[in-house]
Amino acid sequence: MVAAGVGVALLGVAGCGPGGLAGDESEGATGETSAAKPSEEVLAGVDPCGMLSDEELKSFGLELPGEAMSTVPWRPGCDYSGDPFGVMFVKNKRQTADSAAKKDTWAKFERAEVNGRAGATAVTEGATQAGTCDAMFDAGQGMIQIRAHDVARSDSRDECAKALEIAKKVEPNVPEPA
């Protein structure tokens, strides 16, 4: 019951305007951009539910299987319930860490390297009290986002550190930036 609620909460945060993941905003009437095709080709083989092995997922306290989700076709994801963190893995084919930095939806955006790749940790305006943080890094012509959500919202845990820790495990499994 709690796990289902966490999944719904994560989906709610991910799909809401300013509280959503980078790239949630409308990108024109057709939803297409000129950069979409090359990125889709480079990242085509990346499955958000297959970025880590079952053993690695369990080591982070995540429950299997993950639930595939996508609010838009260029940003498929996979949501995992867990304790103490729920985690969402997202393949964003239209954004990079640099383009995400330019968005005005962040309450906090800090540059970070993920195993040498350009990246960042970020908290959206709508999630400052939710115990939710995104770690992102460039992959292909897009980026990978890892959203960690502290289920119990404990002040003793750092959701940005957890998202970054998981991102460092995911990074070797995805294409280098184009």
CSV table of N, CA and C in Angstrom, one decimal:
chain,number,residue,atom,x,y,z
A,1,MET,N,0.8,-1.2,0.0
A,1,MET,CA,0.0,0.0,0.0
A,1,MET,C,0.9,1.3,0.0
A,2,VAL,N,1.9,1.3,0.9
A,2,VAL,CA,2.8,2.4,1.0
A,2,VAL,C,3.6,2.5,-0.4
A,3,ALA,N,4.0,1.4,-0.9
A,3,ALA,CA,4.8,1.4,-2.1
A,3,ALA,C,4.0,2.0,-3.3
A,4,ALA,N,2.7,1.6,-3.3
A,4,ALA,CA,1.9,2.1,-4.4
A,4,ALA,C,1.7,3.6,-4.3
A,5,GLY,N,1.5,4.1,-3.0
A,5,GLY,CA,1.4,5.5,-2.8
A,5,GLY,C,2.6,6.3,-3.2
A,6,VAL,N,3.8,5.7,-2.9
A,6,VAL,CA,5.0,6.4,-3.3
A,6,VAL,C,5.1,6.5,-4.8
A,7,GLY,N,4.8,5.4,-5.5
A,7,GLY,CA,4.8,5.4,-7.0
A,7,GLY,C,3.9,6.5,-7.5
A,8,VAL,N,2.7,6.6,-7.0
A,8,VAL,CA,1.8,7.6,-7.4
A,8,VAL,C,2.3,9.0,-7.1
A,9,ALA,N,2.9,9.2,-5.9
A,9,ALA,CA,3.5,10.5,-5.5
A,9,ALA,C,4.6,10.8,-6.5
A,10,LEU,N,5.5,9.9,-6.8
A,10,LEU,CA,6.6,10.2,-7.7
A,10,LEU,C,6.0,10.6,-9.1
A,11,LEU,N,5.0,9.8,-9.6
A,11,LEU,CA,4.4,10.1,-10.9
A,11,LEU,C,3.8,11.5,-10.8
A,12,GLY,N,3.1,11.8,-9.7
A,12,GLY,CA,2.5,13.1,-9.6
A,12,GLY,C,3.5,14.3,-9.7
A,13,VAL,N,4.7,14.1,-9.0
A,13,VAL,CA,5.7,15.1,-9.0
A,13,VAL,C,6.3,15.2,-10.4
A,14,ALA,N,6.5,14.0,-11.0
A,14,ALA,CA,7.2,14.0,-12.3
A,14,ALA,C,6.3,14.6,-13.4
A,15,GLY,N,5.0,14.5,-13.3
A,15,GLY,CA,4.2,15.0,-14.4
A,15,GLY,C,3.6,16.4,-14.2
A,16,CYS,N,3.9,17.1,-13.1
A,16,CYS,CA,3.3,18.4,-12.9
A,16,CYS,C,4.2,19.5,-13.4
A,17,GLY,N,3.6,20.4,-14.1
A,17,GLY,CA,4.3,21.6,-14.6
A,17,GLY,C,5.7,21.9,-14.0
A,18,PRO,N,5.8,22.9,-13.2
A,18,PRO,CA,7.1,23.2,-12.7
A,18,PRO,C,7.8,22.2,-11.8
A,19,GLY,N,7.0,21.3,-11.2
A,19,GLY,CA,7.6,20.2,-10.4
A,19,GLY,C,8.0,19.0,-11.1
A,20,GLY,N,7.9,19.0,-12.5
A,20,GLY,CA,8.2,17.9,-13.3
A,20,GLY,C,9.7,17.8,-13.6
A,21,LEU,N,10.0,16.7,-14.4
A,21,LEU,CA,11.3,16.5,-14.9
A,21,LEU,C,11.7,17.4,-16.0
A,22,ALA,N,12.9,17.7,-16.2
A,22,ALA,CA,13.4,18.5,-17.3
A,22,ALA,C,12.8,18.0,-18.6
A,23,GLY,N,12.3,19.0,-19.4
A,23,GLY,CA,11.7,18.6,-20.6
A,23,GLY,C,10.2,18.4,-20.6
A,24,ASP,N,9.6,18.5,-19.4
A,24,ASP,CA,8.1,18.3,-19.3
A,24,ASP,C,7.3,19.3,-20.0
A,25,GLU,N,7.9,20.6,-20.2
A,25,GLU,CA,7.1,21.6,-20.8
A,25,GLU,C,6.8,21.3,-22.2
A,26,SER,N,5.8,22.0,-22.7
A,26,SER,CA,5.4,21.8,-24.1
A,26,SER,C,6.6,22.3,-25.1
A,27,GLU,N,6.8,21.6,-26.1
A,27,GLU,CA,7.9,22.0,-27.1
A,27,GLU,C,7.3,22.1,-28.5
A,28,GLY,N,6.2,22.9,-28.6
A,28,GLY,CA,5.6,23.1,-29.8
A,28,GLY,C,4.4,22.3,-30.0
A,29,ALA,N,3.6,22.6,-31.0
A,29,ALA,CA,2.3,21.9,-31.2
A,29,ALA,C,2.5,20.4,-31.6
A,30,THR,N,3.6,20.1,-32.3
A,30,THR,CA,3.7,18.7,-32.6
A,30,THR,C,4.5,17.9,-31.6
A,31,GLY,N,5.2,18.6,-30.7
A,31,GLY,CA,6.1,17.9,-29.7
A,31,GLY,C,7.4,17.5,-30.3
A,32,GLU,N,7.7,17.9,-31.5
A,32,GLU,CA,9.0,17.5,-32.2
A,32,GLU,C,9.9,18.7,-32.2
A,33,THR,N,11.2,18.4,-32.1
A,33,THR,CA,12.3,19.4,-32.2
A,33,THR,C,13.3,18.8,-33.3
A,34,SER,N,14.1,19.7,-33.8
A,34,SER,CA,15.0,19.3,-34.8
A,34,SER,C,16.1,18.3,-34.2
A,35,ALA,N,16.3,18.4,-32.9
A,35,ALA,CA,17.4,17.5,-32.3
A,35,ALA,C,16.8,16.2,-31.9
A,36,ALA,N,15.6,15.9,-32.1
A,36,ALA,CA,15.0,14.7,-31.6
A,36,ALA,C,15.5,13.4,-32.2
A,37,LYS,N,15.6,13.4,-33.5
A,37,LYS,CA,16.0,12.2,-34.2
A,37,LYS,C,17.3,11.6,-33.9
A,38,PRO,N,18.4,12.4,-34.0
A,38,PRO,CA,19.7,11.9,-33.7
A,38,PRO,C,19.8,11.3,-32.3
A,39,SER,N,19.2,12.0,-31.3
A,39,SER,CA,19.3,11.6,-29.9
A,39,SER,C,18.5,10.3,-29.7
A,40,GLU,N,17.4,10.2,-30.4
A,40,GLU,CA,16.6,9.0,-30.3
A,40,GLU,C,17.4,7.8,-30.8
A,41,GLU,N,18.2,8.0,-31.9
A,41,GLU,CA,19.0,6.9,-32.4
A,41,GLU,C,20.1,6.5,-31.5
A,42,VAL,N,20.8,7.4,-30.9
A,42,VAL,CA,21.9,7.1,-30.0
A,42,VAL,C,21.4,6.5,-28.7
A,43,LEU,N,20.3,6.9,-28.2
A,43,LEU,CA,19.8,6.4,-26.9
A,43,LEU,C,18.7,5.3,-27.1
A,44,ALA,N,18.5,4.9,-28.4
A,44,ALA,CA,17.5,3.9,-28.7
A,44,ALA,C,17.6,2.6,-27.9
A,45,GLY,N,18.8,2.1,-27.6
A,45,GLY,CA,19.1,0.9,-26.9
A,45,GLY,C,19.0,1.0,-25.4
A,46,VAL,N,18.8,2.2,-24.9
A,46,VAL,CA,18.8,2.4,-23.4
A,46,VAL,C,17.4,2.1,-22.9
A,47,ASP,N,17.2,1.2,-22.1
A,47,ASP,CA,15.9,0.9,-21.5
A,47,ASP,C,15.9,1.4,-20.0
A,48,PRO,N,15.1,2.4,-19.7
A,48,PRO,CA,15.1,2.9,-18.3
A,48,PRO,C,14.9,1.8,-17.3
A,49,CYS,N,14.2,0.8,-17.6
A,49,CYS,CA,14.0,-0.3,-16.6
A,49,CYS,C,15.1,-1.3,-16.6
A,50,GLY,N,16.1,-1.1,-17.5
A,50,GLY,CA,17.2,-2.0,-17.6
A,50,GLY,C,18.6,-1.4,-17.4
A,51,MET,N,18.6,-0.2,-16.7
A,51,MET,CA,19.9,0.6,-16.6
A,51,MET,C,20.7,-0.1,-15.5
A,52,LEU,N,20.1,-0.8,-14.6
A,52,LEU,CA,20.9,-1.5,-13.5
A,52,LEU,C,20.4,-2.9,-13.4
A,53,SER,N,21.3,-3.8,-12.9
A,53,SER,CA,20.9,-5.2,-12.7
A,53,SER,C,19.9,-5.3,-11.5
A,54,ASP,N,19.2,-6.4,-11.5
A,54,ASP,CA,18.3,-6.6,-10.3
A,54,ASP,C,19.1,-6.6,-9.0
A,55,GLU,N,20.3,-7.1,-9.0
A,55,GLU,CA,21.1,-7.1,-7.8
A,55,GLU,C,21.4,-5.7,-7.4
A,56,GLU,N,21.8,-4.9,-8.4
A,56,GLU,CA,22.2,-3.5,-8.1
A,56,GLU,C,20.9,-2.7,-7.6
A,57,LEU,N,19.8,-2.9,-8.2
A,57,LEU,CA,18.6,-2.3,-7.8
A,57,LEU,C,18.2,-2.6,-6.3
A,58,LYS,N,18.3,-3.9,-6.0
A,58,LYS,CA,18.0,-4.4,-4.6
A,58,LYS,C,19.0,-3.8,-3.7
A,59,SER,N,20.3,-3.6,-4.1
A,59,SER,CA,21.3,-3.0,-3.1
A,59,SER,C,20.9,-1.6,-2.7
A,60,PHE,N,20.1,-0.9,-3.5
A,60,PHE,CA,19.7,0.4,-3.2
A,60,PHE,C,18.3,0.4,-2.5
A,61,GLY,N,17.8,-0.8,-2.1
A,61,GLY,CA,16.6,-0.9,-1.4
A,61,GLY,C,15.3,-0.8,-2.3
A,62,LEU,N,15.5,-1.0,-3.6
A,62,LEU,CA,14.4,-0.9,-4.5
A,62,LEU,C,13.7,-2.2,-4.7
A,63,GLU,N,12.4,-2.1,-4.9
A,63,GLU,CA,11.6,-3.3,-5.1
A,63,GLU,C,11.4,-3.5,-6.6
A,64,LEU,N,11.4,-4.8,-7.0
A,64,LEU,CA,11.3,-5.2,-8.4
A,64,LEU,C,9.9,-5.8,-8.6
A,65,PRO,N,9.4,-5.7,-9.8
A,65,PRO,CA,10.0,-5.0,-11.0
A,65,PRO,C,9.7,-3.5,-10.9
A,66,GLY,N,10.4,-2.7,-11.7
A,66,GLY,CA,10.1,-1.3,-11.9
A,66,GLY,C,8.8,-1.2,-12.8
A,67,GLU,N,8.2,0.0,-12.8
A,67,GLU,CA,7.0,0.2,-13.6
A,67,GLU,C,7.4,1.2,-14.7
A,68,ALA,N,7.4,0.7,-15.9
A,68,ALA,CA,7.6,1.6,-17.1
A,68,ALA,C,6.6,2.7,-17.1
A,69,MET,N,7.0,3.9,-17.4
A,69,MET,CA,6.1,5.1,-17.5
A,69,MET,C,6.7,6.1,-18.5
A,70,SER,N,5.8,6.8,-19.1
A,70,SER,CA,6.2,7.9,-20.0
A,70,SER,C,5.0,8.9,-20.1
A,71,THR,N,5.3,10.1,-19.8
A,71,THR,CA,4.3,11.2,-20.0
A,71,THR,C,4.4,11.7,-21.4
A,72,VAL,N,5.6,11.6,-22.0
A,72,VAL,CA,5.8,12.0,-23.4
A,72,VAL,C,6.8,11.0,-24.0
A,73,PRO,N,6.7,10.8,-25.4
A,73,PRO,CA,7.5,9.7,-26.0
A,73,PRO,C,9.0,10.0,-25.9
A,74,TRP,N,9.5,11.2,-25.8
A,74,TRP,CA,10.9,11.4,-25.8
A,74,TRP,C,11.5,11.3,-24.4
A,75,ARG,N,10.7,11.0,-23.4
A,75,ARG,CA,11.2,10.9,-22.1
A,75,ARG,C,10.6,9.7,-21.3
A,76,PRO,N,11.0,8.5,-21.8
A,76,PRO,CA,10.5,7.3,-21.1
A,76,PRO,C,11.2,7.1,-19.8
A,77,GLY,N,10.5,6.5,-18.8
A,77,GLY,CA,11.1,6.3,-17.5
A,77,GLY,C,10.7,5.0,-16.9
A,78,CYS,N,11.3,4.7,-15.8
A,78,CYS,CA,10.9,3.5,-15.0
A,78,CYS,C,10.9,3.9,-13.5
A,79,ASP,N,9.9,3.6,-12.9
A,79,ASP,CA,9.6,4.0,-11.5
A,79,ASP,C,9.8,2.8,-10.6
A,80,TYR,N,10.6,2.9,-9.5
A,80,TYR,CA,10.8,1.8,-8.5
A,80,TYR,C,10.4,2.3,-7.2
A,81,SER,N,9.5,1.5,-6.5
A,81,SER,CA,9.3,1.8,-5.1
A,81,SER,C,10.4,1.3,-4.3
A,82,GLY,N,10.6,1.8,-3.1
A,82,GLY,CA,11.7,1.3,-2.3
A,82,GLY,C,11.7,1.9,-0.9
A,83,ASP,N,12.6,1.5,-0.1
A,83,ASP,CA,12.8,2.0,1.3
A,83,ASP,C,14.2,2.1,1.6
A,84,PRO,N,14.8,3.2,1.9
A,84,PRO,CA,14.1,4.4,2.3
A,84,PRO,C,13.8,5.4,1.1
A,85,PHE,N,14.3,5.0,-0.1
A,85,PHE,CA,14.1,5.9,-1.3
A,85,PHE,C,13.3,5.1,-2.3
A,86,GLY,N,12.4,5.8,-3.0
A,86,GLY,CA,11.9,5.4,-4.2
A,86,GLY,C,12.7,6.1,-5.3
A,87,VAL,N,12.9,5.5,-6.5
A,87,VAL,CA,13.7,6.0,-7.5
A,87,VAL,C,13.1,5.9,-8.9
A,88,MET,N,13.2,7.0,-9.7
A,88,MET,CA,12.7,7.0,-11.0
A,88,MET,C,13.9,7.2,-12.0
A,89,PHE,N,14.1,6.3,-13.0
A,89,PHE,CA,15.1,6.4,-14.0
A,89,PHE,C,14.4,7.0,-15.2
A,90,VAL,N,15.0,8.0,-15.8
A,90,VAL,CA,14.4,8.7,-17.0
A,90,VAL,C,15.5,8.8,-18.1
A,91,LYS,N,15.1,8.5,-19.3
A,91,LYS,CA,15.9,8.7,-20.5
A,91,LYS,C,15.3,9.9,-21.2
A,92,ASN,N,16.0,11.1,-21.1
A,92,ASN,CA,15.5,12.3,-21.7
A,92,ASN,C,16.2,12.5,-23.1
A,93,LYS,N,15.5,12.4,-24.2
A,93,LYS,CA,16.2,12.4,-25.5
A,93,LYS,C,16.3,13.9,-26.0
A,94,ARG,N,15.7,14.8,-25.3
A,94,ARG,CA,15.7,16.2,-25.8
A,94,ARG,C,16.5,17.2,-25.0
A,95,GLN,N,16.9,16.8,-23.8
A,95,GLN,CA,17.6,17.8,-22.9
A,95,GLN,C,19.0,17.3,-22.6
A,96,THR,N,19.9,18.2,-22.2
A,96,THR,CA,21.2,17.9,-21.7
A,96,THR,C,21.3,18.6,-20.4
A,97,ALA,N,22.4,18.3,-19.7
A,97,ALA,CA,22.6,19.0,-18.4
A,97,ALA,C,22.7,20.5,-18.6
A,98,ASP,N,23.3,21.0,-19.7
A,98,ASP,CA,23.4,22.4,-20.0
A,98,ASP,C,22.1,23.0,-20.3
A,99,SER,N,21.2,22.3,-21.2
A,99,SER,CA,19.9,22.9,-21.5
A,99,SER,C,19.0,22.9,-20.2
A,100,ALA,N,19.2,21.9,-19.4
A,100,ALA,CA,18.3,21.8,-18.2
A,100,ALA,C,18.7,22.9,-17.2
A,101,ALA,N,20.0,23.3,-17.2
A,101,ALA,CA,20.4,24.4,-16.3
A,101,ALA,C,19.7,25.7,-16.7
A,102,LYS,N,19.3,25.9,-17.9
A,102,LYS,CA,18.7,27.1,-18.3
A,102,LYS,C,17.2,27.2,-18.0
A,103,LYS,N,16.6,26.2,-17.5
A,103,LYS,CA,15.2,26.2,-17.2
A,103,LYS,C,15.0,26.9,-15.9
A,104,ASP,N,13.9,27.6,-15.8
A,104,ASP,CA,13.6,28.4,-14.6
A,104,ASP,C,12.7,27.6,-13.6
A,105,THR,N,12.7,26.3,-13.7
A,105,THR,CA,11.8,25.4,-12.8
A,105,THR,C,12.6,25.0,-11.6
A,106,TRP,N,13.9,25.3,-11.5
A,106,TRP,CA,14.7,24.7,-10.4
A,106,TRP,C,14.7,25.7,-9.2
A,107,ALA,N,14.5,25.1,-8.0
A,107,ALA,CA,14.7,25.8,-6.8
A,107,ALA,C,16.2,25.8,-6.4
A,108,LYS,N,16.9,24.7,-6.9
A,108,LYS,CA,18.3,24.5,-6.6
A,108,LYS,C,18.8,23.7,-7.8
A,109,PHE,N,19.9,24.2,-8.4
A,109,PHE,CA,20.6,23.5,-9.5
A,109,PHE,C,22.1,23.6,-9.3
A,110,GLU,N,22.8,22.5,-9.1
A,110,GLU,CA,24.2,22.5,-8.8
A,110,GLU,C,24.9,21.6,-9.8
A,111,ARG,N,25.9,22.1,-10.5
A,111,ARG,CA,26.7,21.3,-11.5
A,111,ARG,C,27.4,20.3,-10.7
A,112,ALA,N,27.5,19.1,-11.3
A,112,ALA,CA,28.2,18.0,-10.7
A,112,ALA,C,28.7,17.1,-11.9
A,113,GLU,N,29.8,16.4,-11.7
A,113,GLU,CA,30.3,15.5,-12.7
A,113,GLU,C,29.8,14.1,-12.2
A,114,VAL,N,29.5,13.3,-13.2
A,114,VAL,CA,29.1,11.9,-12.9
A,114,VAL,C,30.1,11.0,-13.7
A,115,ASN,N,31.0,10.5,-12.9
A,115,ASN,CA,32.1,9.7,-13.5
A,115,ASN,C,32.8,10.4,-14.7
A,116,GLY,N,33.0,11.8,-14.6
A,116,GLY,CA,33.6,12.5,-15.6
A,116,GLY,C,32.7,13.2,-16.6
A,117,ARG,N,31.4,12.8,-16.6
A,117,ARG,CA,30.4,13.4,-17.6
A,117,ARG,C,29.8,14.7,-17.0
A,118,ALA,N,29.4,15.6,-17.8
A,118,ALA,CA,28.7,16.8,-17.4
A,118,ALA,C,27.4,16.4,-16.8
A,119,GLY,N,27.1,17.0,-15.6
A,119,GLY,CA,25.9,16.6,-15.0
A,119,GLY,C,25.5,17.7,-13.9
A,120,ALA,N,24.5,17.3,-13.1
A,120,ALA,CA,24.0,18.2,-12.1
A,120,ALA,C,23.1,17.5,-11.1
A,121,THR,N,22.9,18.1,-10.0
A,121,THR,CA,21.8,17.7,-9.1
A,121,THR,C,20.9,18.9,-9.0
A,122,ALA,N,19.6,18.6,-8.9
A,122,ALA,CA,18.6,19.7,-9.0
A,122,ALA,C,17.3,19.3,-8.2
A,123,VAL,N,16.7,20.3,-7.6
A,123,VAL,CA,15.4,20.2,-7.0
A,123,VAL,C,14.5,21.2,-7.6
A,124,THR,N,13.3,20.7,-8.1
A,124,THR,CA,12.4,21.5,-8.7
A,124,THR,C,11.7,22.4,-7.7
A,125,GLU,N,11.2,23.5,-8.2
A,125,GLU,CA,10.4,24.5,-7.4
A,125,GLU,C,9.3,23.8,-6.6
A,126,GLY,N,8.6,22.9,-7.2
A,126,GLY,CA,7.4,22.3,-6.6
A,126,GLY,C,7.8,21.1,-5.6
A,127,ALA,N,9.1,20.8,-5.5
A,127,ALA,CA,9.5,19.6,-4.7
A,127,ALA,C,10.5,20.0,-3.6
A,128,THR,N,10.6,21.3,-3.2
A,128,THR,CA,11.5,21.6,-2.2
A,128,THR,C,11.3,21.0,-0.8
A,129,GLN,N,10.0,20.7,-0.5
A,129,GLN,CA,9.7,20.1,0.8
A,129,GLN,C,9.3,18.6,0.6
A,130,ALA,N,9.5,18.1,-0.6
A,130,ALA,CA,9.0,16.7,-0.9
A,130,ALA,C,10.1,15.7,-0.7
A,131,GLY,N,11.3,16.1,-0.4
A,131,GLY,CA,12.4,15.1,-0.2
A,131,GLY,C,12.7,14.4,-1.5
A,132,THR,N,12.7,15.2,-2.6
A,132,THR,CA,13.0,14.7,-3.9
A,132,THR,C,14.1,15.5,-4.6
A,133,CYS,N,15.0,14.8,-5.3
A,133,CYS,CA,16.1,15.4,-6.0
A,133,CYS,C,16.4,14.6,-7.2
A,134,ASP,N,16.8,15.3,-8.3
A,134,ASP,CA,17.3,14.7,-9.5
A,134,ASP,C,18.8,14.8,-9.7
A,135,ALA,N,19.4,13.7,-10.1
A,135,ALA,CA,20.8,13.8,-10.6
A,135,ALA,C,20.7,13.5,-12.1
A,136,MET,N,21.4,14.2,-12.8
A,136,MET,CA,21.4,14.1,-14.3
A,136,MET,C,22.8,14.1,-14.9
A,137,PHE,N,22.9,13.5,-16.0
A,137,PHE,CA,24.2,13.5,-16.7
A,137,PHE,C,24.0,13.3,-18.2
A,138,ASP,N,24.9,13.8,-19.0
A,138,ASP,CA,24.7,13.8,-20.5
A,138,ASP,C,25.0,12.3,-20.9
A,139,ALA,N,24.2,11.9,-21.9
A,139,ALA,CA,24.3,10.6,-22.5
A,139,ALA,C,23.8,10.7,-23.9
A,140,GLY,N,24.5,10.2,-24.9
A,140,GLY,CA,24.1,10.4,-26.3
A,140,GLY,C,23.9,11.9,-26.6
A,141,GLN,N,22.8,12.3,-27.2
A,141,GLN,CA,22.6,13.7,-27.4
A,141,GLN,C,21.5,14.1,-26.4
A,142,GLY,N,21.2,13.4,-25.4
A,142,GLY,CA,20.3,13.7,-24.4
A,142,GLY,C,20.9,13.6,-23.0
A,143,MET,N,20.1,13.1,-22.1
A,143,MET,CA,20.6,12.9,-20.7
A,143,MET,C,19.8,11.8,-20.0
A,144,ILE,N,20.4,11.3,-19.0
A,144,ILE,CA,19.8,10.4,-18.1
A,144,ILE,C,19.5,11.1,-16.8
A,145,GLN,N,18.3,11.0,-16.2
A,145,GLN,CA,18.0,11.6,-15.0
A,145,GLN,C,17.6,10.5,-14.0
A,146,ILE,N,18.1,10.6,-12.8
A,146,ILE,CA,17.8,9.7,-11.7
A,146,ILE,C,17.1,10.6,-10.6
A,147,ARG,N,15.8,10.3,-10.3
A,147,ARG,CA,15.1,11.0,-9.3
A,147,ARG,C,15.0,10.2,-8.1
A,148,ALA,N,15.5,10.6,-7.0
A,148,ALA,CA,15.4,9.9,-5.7
A,148,ALA,C,14.4,10.7,-4.8
A,149,HIS,N,13.5,9.9,-4.2
A,149,HIS,CA,12.5,10.5,-3.3
A,149,HIS,C,12.6,9.8,-2.0
A,150,ASP,N,12.9,10.6,-1.0
A,150,ASP,CA,13.0,10.0,0.4
A,150,ASP,C,11.5,9.8,0.9
A,151,VAL,N,11.2,8.5,1.0
A,151,VAL,CA,9.8,8.1,1.3
A,151,VAL,C,9.4,8.6,2.6
A,152,ALA,N,10.2,8.6,3.6
A,152,ALA,CA,9.8,9.0,5.0
A,152,ALA,C,10.2,10.5,5.2
A,153,ARG,N,10.8,11.1,4.3
A,153,ARG,CA,11.3,12.5,4.4
A,153,ARG,C,12.0,12.8,5.6
A,154,SER,N,13.1,12.0,5.8
A,154,SER,CA,13.9,12.2,7.0
A,154,SER,C,15.0,13.3,6.8
A,155,ASP,N,15.2,14.1,7.7
A,155,ASP,CA,16.2,15.2,7.6
A,155,ASP,C,17.6,14.5,7.7
A,156,SER,N,17.7,13.3,8.1
A,156,SER,CA,19.1,12.7,8.2
A,156,SER,C,19.5,12.0,6.9
A,157,ARG,N,18.7,12.0,5.9
A,157,ARG,CA,19.1,11.4,4.6
A,157,ARG,C,19.1,12.5,3.6
A,158,ASP,N,20.0,12.4,2.6
A,158,ASP,CA,20.3,13.3,1.5
A,158,ASP,C,19.8,12.7,0.2
A,159,GLU,N,18.7,13.1,-0.3
A,159,GLU,CA,18.2,12.6,-1.5
A,159,GLU,C,19.0,12.9,-2.7
A,160,CYS,N,19.7,14.1,-2.7
A,160,CYS,CA,20.6,14.5,-3.8
A,160,CYS,C,21.8,13.6,-3.8
A,161,ALA,N,22.4,13.3,-2.7
A,161,ALA,CA,23.5,12.4,-2.6
A,161,ALA,C,23.1,11.0,-3.1
A,162,LYS,N,21.9,10.5,-2.7
A,162,LYS,CA,21.5,9.2,-3.1
A,162,LYS,C,21.3,9.2,-4.6
A,163,ALA,N,20.6,10.2,-5.2
A,163,ALA,CA,20.4,10.2,-6.7
A,163,ALA,C,21.8,10.2,-7.4
A,164,LEU,N,22.7,11.0,-6.9
A,164,LEU,CA,24.1,11.0,-7.5
A,164,LEU,C,24.8,9.7,-7.4
A,165,GLU,N,24.7,9.0,-6.2
A,165,GLU,CA,25.3,7.7,-6.0
A,165,GLU,C,24.7,6.7,-7.1
A,166,ILE,N,23.4,6.7,-7.3
A,166,ILE,CA,22.8,5.8,-8.2
A,166,ILE,C,23.2,6.2,-9.6
A,167,ALA,N,23.3,7.5,-9.9
A,167,ALA,CA,23.7,8.0,-11.3
A,167,ALA,C,25.1,7.4,-11.6
A,168,LYS,N,26.0,7.4,-10.6
A,168,LYS,CA,27.3,6.9,-10.9
A,168,LYS,C,27.4,5.4,-11.2
A,169,LYS,N,26.4,4.7,-10.7
A,169,LYS,CA,26.3,3.3,-11.0
A,169,LYS,C,25.7,3.1,-12.4
A,170,VAL,N,24.8,4.0,-12.8
A,170,VAL,CA,24.1,3.9,-14.1
A,170,VAL,C,25.0,4.3,-15.2
A,171,GLU,N,25.8,5.3,-15.0
A,171,GLU,CA,26.6,6.0,-16.0
A,171,GLU,C,27.4,5.0,-17.0
A,172,PRO,N,28.1,4.0,-16.5
A,172,PRO,CA,28.8,3.1,-17.4
A,172,PRO,C,27.9,2.3,-18.3
A,173,ASN,N,26.6,2.3,-18.1
A,173,ASN,CA,25.7,1.5,-18.8
A,173,ASN,C,25.0,2.2,-20.0
A,174,VAL,N,25.3,3.5,-20.2
A,174,VAL,CA,24.7,4.3,-21.2
A,174,VAL,C,25.7,4.9,-22.2
A,175,PRO,N,25.3,5.2,-23.4
A,175,PRO,CA,26.2,5.8,-24.4
A,175,PRO,C,26.9,7.1,-23.9
A,176,GLU,N,28.1,7.3,-24.4
A,176,GLU,CA,28.8,8.5,-24.1
A,176,GLU,C,28.1,9.7,-24.8
A,177,PRO,N,28.3,10.9,-24.3
A,177,PRO,CA,27.7,12.1,-24.9
A,177,PRO,C,28.2,12.2,-26.4
A,178,ALA,N,27.3,12.6,-27.3
A,178,ALA,CA,27.6,12.7,-28.7
A,178,ALA,C,28.3,14.0,-29.0
